[in-house]
PDB file of C-alpha atoms and ligand atoms in Angstrom:
ATOM      1  CA  GLY A  22     -16.647-139.363  27.142  1.00  0.00           C
ATOM      2  CA  SER A  23     -14.223-138.820  30.068  1.00  0.00           C
ATOM      3  CA  LYS A  24     -11.992-142.031  30.707  1.00  0.00           C
ATOM      4  CA  LYS A  25     -11.058-142.852  34.144  1.00  0.00           C
ATOM      5  CA  VAL A  26      -7.462-142.351  34.683  1.00  0.00           C
ATOM      6  CA  THR A  27      -6.361-145.275  36.915  1.00  0.00           C
ATOM      7  CA  MET A  28      -2.923-145.977  38.291  1.00  0.00           C
ATOM      8  CA  GLN A  29      -0.321-148.185  36.459  1.00  0.00           C
ATOM      9  CA  ARG A  30       0.820-151.350  38.050  1.00  0.00           C
ATOM     10  CA  VAL A  31       4.103-151.377  39.570  1.00  0.00           C
ATOM     11  CA  ARG A  32       6.248-153.762  37.583  1.00  0.00           C
ATOM     12  CA  LYS A  33       9.927-152.538  37.963  1.00  0.00           C
ATOM     13  CA  ALA A  34      12.196-152.280  40.747  1.00  0.00           C
ATOM     14  CA  VAL A  35      15.606-150.488  40.879  1.00  0.00           C
ATOM     15  CA  LEU A  36      18.152-151.809  43.275  1.00  0.00           C
ATOM     16  CA  PRO A  37      21.398-149.654  43.681  1.00  0.00           C
ATOM     17  CA  VAL A  38      24.296-151.513  44.452  1.00  0.00           C
ATOM     18  CA  ALA A  39      27.160-149.526  43.243  1.00  0.00           C
ATOM     19  CA  GLY A  40      28.308-148.566  46.843  1.00  0.00           C
ATOM     20  CA  LEU A  41      32.071-149.409  47.642  1.00  0.00           C
ATOM     21  CA  GLY A  42      31.200-151.007  51.181  1.00  0.00           C
ATOM     22  CA  THR A  43      34.278-149.335  52.897  1.00  0.00           C
ATOM     23  CA  ARG A  44      32.636-149.808  56.272  1.00  0.00           C
ATOM     24  CA  PHE A  45      33.230-153.431  55.924  1.00  0.00           C
ATOM     25  CA  LEU A  46      36.854-153.735  54.821  1.00  0.00           C
ATOM     26  CA  PRO A  47      38.702-155.909  54.473  1.00  0.00           C
ATOM     27  CA  ALA A  48      35.649-158.301  53.917  1.00  0.00           C
ATOM     28  CA  THR A  49      34.758-156.086  50.845  1.00  0.00           C
ATOM     29  CA  LYS A  50      38.143-155.485  49.453  1.00  0.00           C
ATOM     30  CA  ALA A  51      37.653-158.388  46.584  1.00  0.00           C
ATOM     31  CA  MET A  52      33.865-158.837  47.091  1.00  0.00           C
ATOM     32  CA  PRO A  53      30.821-156.507  46.722  1.00  0.00           C
ATOM     33  CA  LYS A  54      29.264-155.661  50.204  1.00  0.00           C
ATOM     34  CA  GLU A  55      26.031-156.831  48.759  1.00  0.00           C
ATOM     35  CA  MET A  56      27.512-160.529  48.796  1.00  0.00           C
ATOM     36  CA  LEU A  57      28.028-160.532  52.462  1.00  0.00           C
ATOM     37  CA  THR A  58      25.918-163.163  53.803  1.00  0.00           C
ATOM     38  CA  VAL A  59      22.930-162.920  56.234  1.00  0.00           C
ATOM     39  CA  VAL A  60      22.710-166.583  57.590  1.00  0.00           C
ATOM     40  CA  ASP A  61      23.049-168.556  54.086  1.00  0.00           C
ATOM     41  CA  ARG A  62      22.091-166.027  51.431  1.00  0.00           C
ATOM     42  CA  PRO A  63      23.999-162.892  50.258  1.00  0.00           C
ATOM     43  CA  VAL A  64      22.289-159.594  51.651  1.00  0.00           C
ATOM     44  CA  ILE A  65      21.390-158.656  48.024  1.00  0.00           C
ATOM     45  CA  GLN A  66      19.097-161.902  47.783  1.00  0.00           C
ATOM     46  CA  HIS A  67      16.907-160.879  50.518  1.00  0.00           C
ATOM     47  CA  ALA A  68      15.871-157.735  48.854  1.00  0.00           C
ATOM     48  CA  VAL A  69      15.592-159.688  45.395  1.00  0.00           C
ATOM     49  CA  GLN A  70      13.379-162.280  46.926  1.00  0.00           C
ATOM     50  CA  GLU A  71      11.350-159.651  48.748  1.00  0.00           C
ATOM     51  CA  ALA A  72      10.788-157.727  45.179  1.00  0.00           C
ATOM     52  CA  LEU A  73       9.677-161.027  43.449  1.00  0.00           C
ATOM     53  CA  ALA A  74       7.480-162.053  46.402  1.00  0.00           C
ATOM     54  CA  SER A  75       5.804-158.943  45.977  1.00  0.00           C
ATOM     55  CA  GLY A  76       5.035-159.156  42.293  1.00  0.00           C
ATOM     56  CA  ILE A  77       7.687-157.197  40.754  1.00  0.00           C
ATOM     57  CA  GLU A  78       8.589-158.438  37.300  1.00  0.00           C
ATOM     58  CA  GLN A  79      11.608-156.679  36.320  1.00  0.00           C
ATOM     59  CA  LEU A  80      14.679-156.103  38.513  1.00  0.00           C
ATOM     60  CA  ILE A  81      17.071-153.062  37.380  1.00  0.00           C
ATOM     61  CA  PHE A  82      20.463-153.404  39.293  1.00  0.00           C
ATOM     62  CA  VAL A  83      22.464-150.141  39.128  1.00  0.00           C
ATOM     63  CA  THR A  84      25.957-151.557  39.513  1.00  0.00           C
ATOM     64  CA  GLY A  85      29.465-150.342  39.475  1.00  0.00           C
ATOM     65  CA  ARG A  86      33.100-151.587  39.234  1.00  0.00           C
ATOM     66  CA  GLY A  87      33.951-154.945  41.059  1.00  0.00           C
ATOM     67  CA  LYS A  88      30.389-155.992  41.415  1.00  0.00           C
ATOM     68  CA  THR A  89      30.348-158.938  38.656  1.00  0.00           C
ATOM     69  CA  ALA A  90      29.872-161.465  41.615  1.00  0.00           C
ATOM     70  CA  ILE A  91      26.311-160.204  41.926  1.00  0.00           C
ATOM     71  CA  GLU A  92      25.652-160.944  38.354  1.00  0.00           C
ATOM     72  CA  ASP A  93      27.038-164.396  38.532  1.00  0.00           C
ATOM     73  CA  HIS A  94      25.165-164.975  41.513  1.00  0.00           C
ATOM     74  CA  PHE A  95      21.788-164.608  39.844  1.00  0.00           C
ATOM     75  CA  ASP A  96      22.622-166.731  36.824  1.00  0.00           C
ATOM     76  CA  HIS A  97      23.094-170.327  35.874  1.00  0.00           C
ATOM     77  CA  ALA A  98      26.177-172.047  37.337  1.00  0.00           C
ATOM     78  CA  PHE A  99      26.238-174.705  34.966  1.00  0.00           C
ATOM     79  CA  GLU A 100      29.420-176.676  36.222  1.00  0.00           C
ATOM     80  CA  LEU A 101      27.775-176.437  39.713  1.00  0.00           C
ATOM     81  CA  GLU A 102      24.557-177.405  38.878  1.00  0.00           C
ATOM     82  CA  ALA A 103      25.667-180.500  36.545  1.00  0.00           C
ATOM     83  CA  THR A 104      27.730-181.767  39.739  1.00  0.00           C
ATOM     84  CA  LEU A 105      24.932-181.443  42.163  1.00  0.00           C
ATOM     85  CA  GLN A 106      22.810-183.291  39.861  1.00  0.00           C
ATOM     86  CA  ALA A 107      25.159-186.080  39.000  1.00  0.00           C
ATOM     87  CA  ARG A 108      25.723-186.470  42.781  1.00  0.00           C
ATOM     88  CA  GLY A 109      21.970-186.629  43.626  1.00  0.00           C
ATOM     89  CA  LYS A 110      22.181-183.585  45.676  1.00  0.00           C
ATOM     90  CA  HIS A 111      18.657-182.405  44.988  1.00  0.00           C
ATOM     91  CA  ASP A 112      18.213-179.831  47.930  1.00  0.00           C
ATOM     92  CA  ALA A 113      21.358-178.076  47.212  1.00  0.00           C
ATOM     93  CA  LEU A 114      20.328-177.963  43.648  1.00  0.00           C
ATOM     94  CA  GLU A 115      17.047-176.492  44.295  1.00  0.00           C
ATOM     95  CA  THR A 116      18.716-173.837  46.320  1.00  0.00           C
ATOM     96  CA  VAL A 117      21.090-172.854  43.560  1.00  0.00           C
ATOM     97  CA  GLU A 118      18.491-172.891  40.832  1.00  0.00           C
ATOM     98  CA  ALA A 119      16.223-170.880  42.927  1.00  0.00           C
ATOM     99  CA  THR A 120      18.713-167.685  42.354  1.00  0.00           C
ATOM    100  CA  ASN A 121      18.166-167.960  38.792  1.00  0.00           C
ATOM    101  CA  PHE A 122      15.210-166.241  37.156  1.00  0.00           C
ATOM    102  CA  PRO A 123      13.531-166.268  33.688  1.00  0.00           C
ATOM    103  CA  PRO A 124      15.708-164.433  30.984  1.00  0.00           C
ATOM    104  CA  GLY A 125      15.101-160.571  31.233  1.00  0.00           C
ATOM    105  CA  THR A 126      14.204-160.683  34.859  1.00  0.00           C
ATOM    106  CA  ILE A 127      17.273-158.508  35.819  1.00  0.00           C
ATOM    107  CA  ALA A 128      18.856-155.879  33.784  1.00  0.00           C
ATOM    108  CA  TYR A 129      21.942-154.122  34.632  1.00  0.00           C
ATOM    109  CA  VAL A 130      22.843-150.480  34.360  1.00  0.00           C
ATOM    110  CA  ARG A 131      26.296-148.979  35.502  1.00  0.00           C
ATOM    111  CA  GLN A 132      26.730-145.949  37.547  1.00  0.00           C
ATOM    112  CA  GLN A 133      30.096-144.781  36.448  1.00  0.00           C
ATOM    113  CA  GLU A 134      30.728-142.236  39.190  1.00  0.00           C
ATOM    114  CA  PRO A 135      29.580-142.430  42.652  1.00  0.00           C
ATOM    115  CA  LEU A 136      27.608-139.138  42.604  1.00  0.00           C
ATOM    116  CA  GLY A 137      24.556-140.008  45.072  1.00  0.00           C
ATOM    117  CA  LEU A 138      21.625-142.220  45.341  1.00  0.00           C
ATOM    118  CA  GLY A 139      19.469-139.903  43.212  1.00  0.00           C
ATOM    119  CA  HIS A 140      22.275-140.245  40.495  1.00  0.00           C
ATOM    120  CA  ALA A 141      22.140-144.156  40.928  1.00  0.00           C
ATOM    121  CA  VAL A 142      18.260-144.138  40.327  1.00  0.00           C
ATOM    122  CA  TRP A 143      18.459-141.820  37.432  1.00  0.00           C
ATOM    123  CA  CYS A 144      20.931-143.988  35.546  1.00  0.00           C
ATOM    124  CA  ALA A 145      18.233-146.433  35.377  1.00  0.00           C
ATOM    125  CA  ARG A 146      15.843-143.985  33.799  1.00  0.00           C
ATOM    126  CA  HIS A 147      15.673-145.597  30.313  1.00  0.00           C
ATOM    127  CA  VAL A 148      14.915-148.861  31.511  1.00  0.00           C
ATOM    128  CA  ILE A 149      12.370-147.554  33.943  1.00  0.00           C
ATOM    129  CA  GLY A 150      10.595-145.722  31.013  1.00  0.00           C
ATOM    130  CA  ASP A 151       7.366-143.672  32.145  1.00  0.00           C
ATOM    131  CA  GLU A 152       5.851-145.850  34.552  1.00  0.00           C
ATOM    132  CA  PRO A 153       5.712-146.003  38.377  1.00  0.00           C
ATOM    133  CA  PHE A 154       8.530-147.931  39.843  1.00  0.00           C
ATOM    134  CA  ALA A 155       9.791-149.233  43.183  1.00  0.00           C
ATOM    135  CA  VAL A 156      13.239-148.657  44.726  1.00  0.00           C
ATOM    136  CA  LEU A 157      14.623-151.095  47.219  1.00  0.00           C
ATOM    137  CA  LEU A 158      18.005-150.095  48.995  1.00  0.00           C
ATOM    138  CA  PRO A 159      19.462-153.417  49.694  1.00  0.00           C
ATOM    139  CA  ASP A 160      21.336-152.811  52.580  1.00  0.00           C
ATOM    140  CA  ASP A 161      17.978-152.701  54.452  1.00  0.00           C
ATOM    141  CA  ILE A 162      16.462-156.116  55.118  1.00  0.00           C
ATOM    142  CA  ILE A 163      13.159-156.685  56.643  1.00  0.00           C
ATOM    143  CA  LEU A 164      12.221-159.478  58.680  1.00  0.00           C
ATOM    144  CA  GLY A 165       8.510-160.054  59.020  1.00  0.00           C
ATOM    145  CA  ASP A 166       5.531-162.313  57.824  1.00  0.00           C
ATOM    146  CA  GLU A 167       4.523-160.083  54.873  1.00  0.00           C
ATOM    147  CA  PRO A 168       7.238-158.839  52.453  1.00  0.00           C
ATOM    148  CA  CYS A 169       7.619-154.983  53.080  1.00  0.00           C
ATOM    149  CA  LEU A 170       7.300-154.046  49.429  1.00  0.00           C
ATOM    150  CA  ALA A 171       4.121-156.128  48.957  1.00  0.00           C
ATOM    151  CA  GLN A 172       2.702-154.046  51.993  1.00  0.00           C
ATOM    152  CA  LEU A 173       3.522-150.715  50.357  1.00  0.00           C
ATOM    153  CA  LEU A 174       2.208-152.217  46.688  1.00  0.00           C
ATOM    154  CA  GLU A 175      -1.122-153.102  48.733  1.00  0.00           C
ATOM    155  CA  VAL A 176      -1.440-149.375  50.122  1.00  0.00           C
ATOM    156  CA  TYR A 177      -0.403-148.142  46.691  1.00  0.00           C
ATOM    157  CA  ASP A 178      -3.241-149.783  44.733  1.00  0.00           C
ATOM    158  CA  ARG A 179      -5.750-148.387  47.329  1.00  0.00           C
ATOM    159  CA  LEU A 180      -4.905-145.015  46.556  1.00  0.00           C
ATOM    160  CA  ASP A 181      -5.885-145.639  43.128  1.00  0.00           C
ATOM    161  CA  ALA A 182      -4.430-141.937  42.099  1.00  0.00           C
ATOM    162  CA  PRO A 183      -3.103-141.380  38.532  1.00  0.00           C
ATOM    163  CA  GLY A 184       0.387-140.796  39.954  1.00  0.00           C
ATOM    164  CA  ALA A 185       1.776-140.889  43.649  1.00  0.00           C
ATOM    165  CA  ASN A 186       4.774-141.610  45.712  1.00  0.00           C
ATOM    166  CA  LEU A 187       4.708-143.869  48.604  1.00  0.00           C
ATOM    167  CA  ILE A 188       7.350-144.327  50.903  1.00  0.00           C
ATOM    168  CA  GLY A 189       8.104-146.864  53.680  1.00  0.00           C
ATOM    169  CA  VAL A 190       9.064-145.189  57.067  1.00  0.00           C
ATOM    170  CA  GLU A 191       9.760-146.187  60.520  1.00  0.00           C
ATOM    171  CA  ALA A 192       9.800-143.869  63.683  1.00  0.00           C
ATOM    172  CA  VAL A 193      13.275-143.091  64.843  1.00  0.00           C
ATOM    173  CA  GLU A 194      14.597-141.560  67.924  1.00  0.00           C
ATOM    174  CA  PRO A 195      14.824-137.844  67.299  1.00  0.00           C
ATOM    175  CA  GLU A 196      18.682-137.764  67.546  1.00  0.00           C
ATOM    176  CA  LEU A 197      18.855-140.421  64.564  1.00  0.00           C
ATOM    177  CA  THR A 198      16.905-138.115  61.999  1.00  0.00           C
ATOM    178  CA  ARG A 199      20.437-136.870  60.680  1.00  0.00           C
ATOM    179  CA  LYS A 200      20.889-140.406  59.105  1.00  0.00           C
ATOM    180  CA  PHE A 201      17.815-140.527  57.262  1.00  0.00           C
ATOM    181  CA  GLY A 202      15.446-138.866  54.772  1.00  0.00           C
ATOM    182  CA  VAL A 203      12.749-137.503  56.985  1.00  0.00           C
ATOM    183  CA  LEU A 204       8.884-136.803  55.867  1.00  0.00           C
ATOM    184  CA  ASP A 205       7.094-133.738  56.852  1.00  0.00           C
ATOM    185  CA  ILE A 206       3.694-134.985  57.691  1.00  0.00           C
ATOM    186  CA  ASP A 207       0.528-133.319  56.282  1.00  0.00           C
ATOM    187  CA  ARG A 208      -2.254-135.754  57.712  1.00  0.00           C
ATOM    188  CA  TRP A 209      -2.410-139.101  59.152  1.00  0.00           C
ATOM    189  CA  ASP A 210      -5.137-141.678  58.039  1.00  0.00           C
ATOM    190  CA  ALA A 211      -7.809-143.087  60.296  1.00  0.00           C
ATOM    191  CA  ASP A 212      -5.975-146.101  61.370  1.00  0.00           C
ATOM    192  CA  GLY A 213      -2.630-144.356  61.962  1.00  0.00           C
ATOM    193  CA  THR A 214      -0.403-146.296  59.576  1.00  0.00           C
ATOM    194  CA  SER A 215      -0.136-143.848  56.712  1.00  0.00           C
ATOM    195  CA  PHE A 216       0.025-140.368  56.147  1.00  0.00           C
ATOM    196  CA  SER A 217       0.083-137.726  53.492  1.00  0.00           C
ATOM    197  CA  ALA A 218       3.466-135.742  53.270  1.00  0.00           C
ATOM    198  CA  LYS A 219       3.814-132.003  52.339  1.00  0.00           C
ATOM    199  CA  GLY A 220       7.681-132.363  51.990  1.00  0.00           C
ATOM    200  CA  ILE A 221      10.941-134.598  52.495  1.00  0.00           C
ATOM    201  CA  VAL A 222      14.314-133.555  53.812  1.00  0.00           C
ATOM    202  CA  GLU A 223      17.562-135.447  53.603  1.00  0.00           C
ATOM    203  CA  LYS A 224      19.351-135.973  56.823  1.00  0.00           C
ATOM    204  CA  PRO A 225      18.086-133.119  59.111  1.00  0.00           C
ATOM    205  CA  GLU A 226      19.495-132.317  62.172  1.00  0.00           C
ATOM    206  CA  PRO A 227      17.116-133.103  65.081  1.00  0.00           C
ATOM    207  CA  GLU A 228      16.236-129.439  65.977  1.00  0.00           C
ATOM    208  CA  VAL A 229      15.192-128.797  62.321  1.00  0.00           C
ATOM    209  CA  ALA A 230      13.536-132.140  61.571  1.00  0.00           C
ATOM    210  CA  PRO A 231       9.818-131.941  60.467  1.00  0.00           C
ATOM    211  CA  SER A 232       9.019-135.305  62.215  1.00  0.00           C
ATOM    212  CA  ASN A 233      10.876-138.551  63.185  1.00  0.00           C
ATOM    213  CA  MET A 234       9.178-140.300  60.330  1.00  0.00           C
ATOM    214  CA  ALA A 235      12.284-141.862  58.590  1.00  0.00           C
ATOM    215  CA  VAL A 236      12.568-143.167  55.143  1.00  0.00           C
ATOM    216  CA  PHE A 237      14.279-146.719  55.156  1.00  0.00           C
ATOM    217  CA  GLY A 238      15.072-148.373  51.835  1.00  0.00           C
ATOM    218  CA  ARG A 239      11.817-149.026  50.195  1.00  0.00           C
ATOM    219  CA  TYR A 240       9.791-146.629  47.980  1.00  0.00           C
ATOM    220  CA  ILE A 241       7.447-146.514  45.160  1.00  0.00           C
ATOM    221  CA  LEU A 242       7.865-143.562  42.862  1.00  0.00           C
ATOM    222  CA  ASP A 243       6.180-141.664  40.183  1.00  0.00           C
ATOM    223  CA  PRO A 244       8.290-141.358  37.004  1.00  0.00           C
ATOM    224  CA  SER A 245       8.023-137.580  37.368  1.00  0.00           C
ATOM    225  CA  VAL A 246      10.586-137.721  40.059  1.00  0.00           C
ATOM    226  CA  LEU A 247      13.308-138.853  37.187  1.00  0.00           C
ATOM    227  CA  ARG A 248      12.560-135.511  35.421  1.00  0.00           C
ATOM    228  CA  HIS A 249      13.858-133.817  38.541  1.00  0.00           C
ATOM    229  CA  LEU A 250      16.889-136.052  38.719  1.00  0.00           C
ATOM    230  CA  ASP A 251      17.562-134.907  35.033  1.00  0.00           C
ATOM    231  CA  ARG A 252      18.580-131.577  36.550  1.00  0.00           C
ATOM    232  CA  GLN A 253      21.562-133.272  38.404  1.00  0.00           C
ATOM    233  CA  GLU A 254      21.295-130.723  41.212  1.00  0.00           C
ATOM    234  CA  LYS A 255      23.514-131.545  44.204  1.00  0.00           C
ATOM    235  CA  GLY A 256      22.172-131.392  47.626  1.00  0.00           C
ATOM    236  CA  THR A 257      23.012-132.810  51.179  1.00  0.00           C
ATOM    237  CA  GLY A 258      26.536-133.888  51.263  1.00  0.00           C
ATOM    238  CA  GLY A 259      27.215-132.608  47.649  1.00  0.00           C
ATOM    239  CA  GLU A 260      25.294-135.658  46.575  1.00  0.00           C
ATOM    240  CA  ILE A 261      22.362-135.815  43.994  1.00  0.00           C
ATOM    241  CA  GLN A 262      19.728-137.082  46.509  1.00  0.00           C
ATOM    242  CA  LEU A 263      16.905-138.992  45.658  1.00  0.00           C
ATOM    243  CA  THR A 264      15.184-137.138  48.595  1.00  0.00           C
ATOM    244  CA  ASP A 265      15.361-133.839  46.879  1.00  0.00           C
ATOM    245  CA  ALA A 266      13.658-135.031  43.678  1.00  0.00           C
ATOM    246  CA  ILE A 267      10.827-136.675  45.640  1.00  0.00           C
ATOM    247  CA  ASP A 268      10.610-133.250  47.263  1.00  0.00           C
ATOM    248  CA  ALA A 269      10.495-131.369  44.343  1.00  0.00           C
ATOM    249  CA  SER A 270       7.708-133.536  42.954  1.00  0.00           C
ATOM    250  CA  ILE A 271       5.602-132.895  46.158  1.00  0.00           C
ATOM    251  CA  ARG A 272       5.902-129.313  45.094  1.00  0.00           C
ATOM    252  CA  ASP A 273       4.616-130.041  41.584  1.00  0.00           C
ATOM    253  CA  GLY A 274       1.635-131.571  43.161  1.00  0.00           C
ATOM    254  CA  VAL A 275       2.587-135.276  43.055  1.00  0.00           C
ATOM    255  CA  LEU A 276       0.480-136.831  45.948  1.00  0.00           C
ATOM    256  CA  THR A 277       3.117-138.432  48.464  1.00  0.00           C
ATOM    257  CA  TYR A 278       2.493-140.663  51.300  1.00  0.00           C
ATOM    258  CA  GLY A 279       4.507-142.272  54.233  1.00  0.00           C
ATOM    259  CA  HIS A 280       3.486-145.715  55.443  1.00  0.00           C
ATOM    260  CA  LEU A 281       4.696-147.572  58.626  1.00  0.00           C
ATOM    261  CA  CYS A 282       5.456-151.171  57.315  1.00  0.00           C
ATOM    262  CA  GLU A 283       5.251-154.217  59.503  1.00  0.00           C
ATOM    263  CA  GLY A 284       8.459-156.158  60.180  1.00  0.00           C
ATOM    264  CA  GLN A 285      11.804-155.571  61.939  1.00  0.00           C
ATOM    265  CA  ARG A 286      14.256-153.755  59.990  1.00  0.00           C
ATOM    266  CA  PHE A 287      18.190-154.272  59.996  1.00  0.00           C
ATOM    267  CA  ASP A 288      20.545-151.834  58.443  1.00  0.00           C
ATOM    268  CA  CYS A 289      23.038-154.437  56.987  1.00  0.00           C
ATOM    269  CA  GLY A 290      24.984-151.272  55.805  1.00  0.00           C
ATOM    270  CA  SER A 291      26.322-150.946  59.500  1.00  0.00           C
ATOM    271  CA  LYS A 292      28.388-153.778  61.193  1.00  0.00           C
ATOM    272  CA  THR A 293      25.966-153.648  64.285  1.00  0.00           C
ATOM    273  CA  GLY A 294      22.918-154.064  61.963  1.00  0.00           C
ATOM    274  CA  PHE A 295      24.609-156.827  59.941  1.00  0.00           C
ATOM    275  CA  VAL A 296      25.547-158.701  62.778  1.00  0.00           C
ATOM    276  CA  LEU A 297      21.984-158.311  64.312  1.00  0.00           C
ATOM    277  CA  ALA A 298      20.307-159.428  61.089  1.00  0.00           C
ATOM    278  CA  ASN A 299      22.251-162.562  61.107  1.00  0.00           C
ATOM    279  CA  VAL A 300      21.334-163.272  64.530  1.00  0.00           C
ATOM    280  CA  ALA A 301      17.709-162.582  64.127  1.00  0.00           C
ATOM    281  CA  TYR A 302      17.313-164.583  60.896  1.00  0.00           C
ATOM    282  CA  ALA A 303      19.305-167.475  62.205  1.00  0.00           C
ATOM    283  CA  LEU A 304      16.997-167.515  65.441  1.00  0.00           C
ATOM    284  CA  GLN A 305      13.846-167.620  63.203  1.00  0.00           C
ATOM    285  CA  ASP A 306      15.333-170.416  61.279  1.00  0.00           C
ATOM    286  CA  PRO A 307      13.450-173.502  62.279  1.00  0.00           C
ATOM    287  CA  GLU A 308      16.941-175.674  61.705  1.00  0.00           C
ATOM    288  CA  LEU A 309      19.083-172.856  63.481  1.00  0.00           C
ATOM    289  CA  GLY A 310      17.120-171.448  65.858  1.00  0.00           C
ATOM    290  CA  PRO A 311      16.761-174.073  68.434  1.00  0.00           C
ATOM    291  CA  GLY A 312      20.374-174.760  68.756  1.00  0.00           C
ATOM    292  CA  LEU A 313      21.432-171.351  68.461  1.00  0.00           C
ATOM    293  CA  LEU A 314      19.097-169.653  71.202  1.00  0.00           C
ATOM    294  CA  PRO A 315      20.831-171.591  74.169  1.00  0.00           C
ATOM    295  CA  ALA A 316      24.182-170.888  72.870  1.00  0.00           C
ATOM    296  CA  ILE A 317      23.491-167.157  72.709  1.00  0.00           C
ATOM    297  CA  LYS A 318      22.136-167.251  76.090  1.00  0.00           C
ATOM    298  CA  ALA A 319      25.301-168.958  77.139  1.00  0.00           C
ATOM    299  CA  LEU A 320      27.434-166.366  75.639  1.00  0.00           C
ATOM    300  CA  ILE A 321      25.722-163.640  77.247  1.00  0.00           C
ATOM    301  CA  GLU A 322      25.742-165.173  80.703  1.00  0.00           C
ATOM    302  CA  ASP A 323      29.394-165.953  80.650  1.00  0.00           C
TER     303      ASP A 323
HETATM  304  C1  LIG B  13      19.755-143.139  52.002  1.00  0.00           C
HETATM  305  C2  LIG B  13      18.717-142.119  51.779  1.00  0.00           C
HETATM  306  C3  LIG B  13      18.166-141.627  52.962  1.00  0.00           C
HETATM  307  C4  LIG B  13      17.261-142.773  53.588  1.00  0.00           C
HETATM  308  C5  LIG B  13      18.477-143.941  53.885  1.00  0.00           C
HETATM  309  C6  LIG B  13      17.804-145.322  54.348  1.00  0.00           C
HETATM  310  O1  LIG B  13      20.902-142.623  52.717  1.00  0.00           O
HETATM  311  O2  LIG B  13      19.395-140.934  51.153  1.00  0.00           O
HETATM  312  O3  LIG B  13      17.169-140.819  52.583  1.00  0.00           O
HETATM  313  O4  LIG B  13      16.841-142.528  54.673  1.00  0.00           O
HETATM  314  O5  LIG B  13      19.161-144.205  52.662  1.00  0.00           O
HETATM  315  O6  LIG B  13      18.884-146.268  54.671  1.00  0.00           O
HETATM  316  P1  LIG B  13      22.216-143.452  52.959  1.00  0.00           P
HETATM  317  O7  LIG B  13      21.948-144.342  54.072  1.00  0.00           O
HETATM  318  O8  LIG B  13      22.699-143.999  51.608  1.00  0.00           O
HETATM  319  O9  LIG B  13      23.033-142.209  53.233  1.00  0.00           O
END
């Protein structure tokens, strides 16, 4: 008899964290850029919490030199925890304990050379194995009611295809396509939130961009994308691009979709985005927001 081929559950997420963070020097001289804080937690913790809240079971960090602070952040801090315990600081203890996960939740893989995002993801191929996986670019954090990756996973489950790529997108001003991967739209769905794609291009100039549907840092990918990365072909900017491997998989017939996620995206890889993220997250914090709002207003009116 014919067995129905259903899609596999997405259990693993890759988080590339090997970037140098030169835009934030000198802050990032002795500290990874992912440890810069948005309000009270490092940028990287926002993506980690999003992934875990979305049901991801295993996180694969692609790291590099000088990134050990990230590993220490997501581990027991025995002396600190013991001290907080002894002093009865239970809230602080809880906060610290929430950054430590069951053994095996996080795997670390090194990217020895900065050869591009595609290369970073490829470095995790043995840990990913032959199953669909998510990619979260931690520079992008998304403020909203439902975790962004959870929204994508819901759409993905509804696809119920044996293999597919699903990519979070947002509409950008046409002149900004040169900063993003951009999808070539095949057909929109009835409610206008998802579309099938017939291609994807890395950082096209506005004149040649196939649309203004830009990729921000959330993907669910078919493992066949990794086979295209095996070729280590260089693309835009001389880098091994994840975008090119996805495009090749589309050409192979892997169904690929873009989805407009709800929520407000902040690019913490830029100073403006980082500062804005801090303001936005602080304003919606019940403890900070009420005091901060009038203070910001006063600053602006001055
Ligand atoms: C990367 C990807 C690009 C994507 C962007 C989102 O570019 O290559 O396709 O749109 O992230 O932030 P980067 O910003 O690393 O140059």
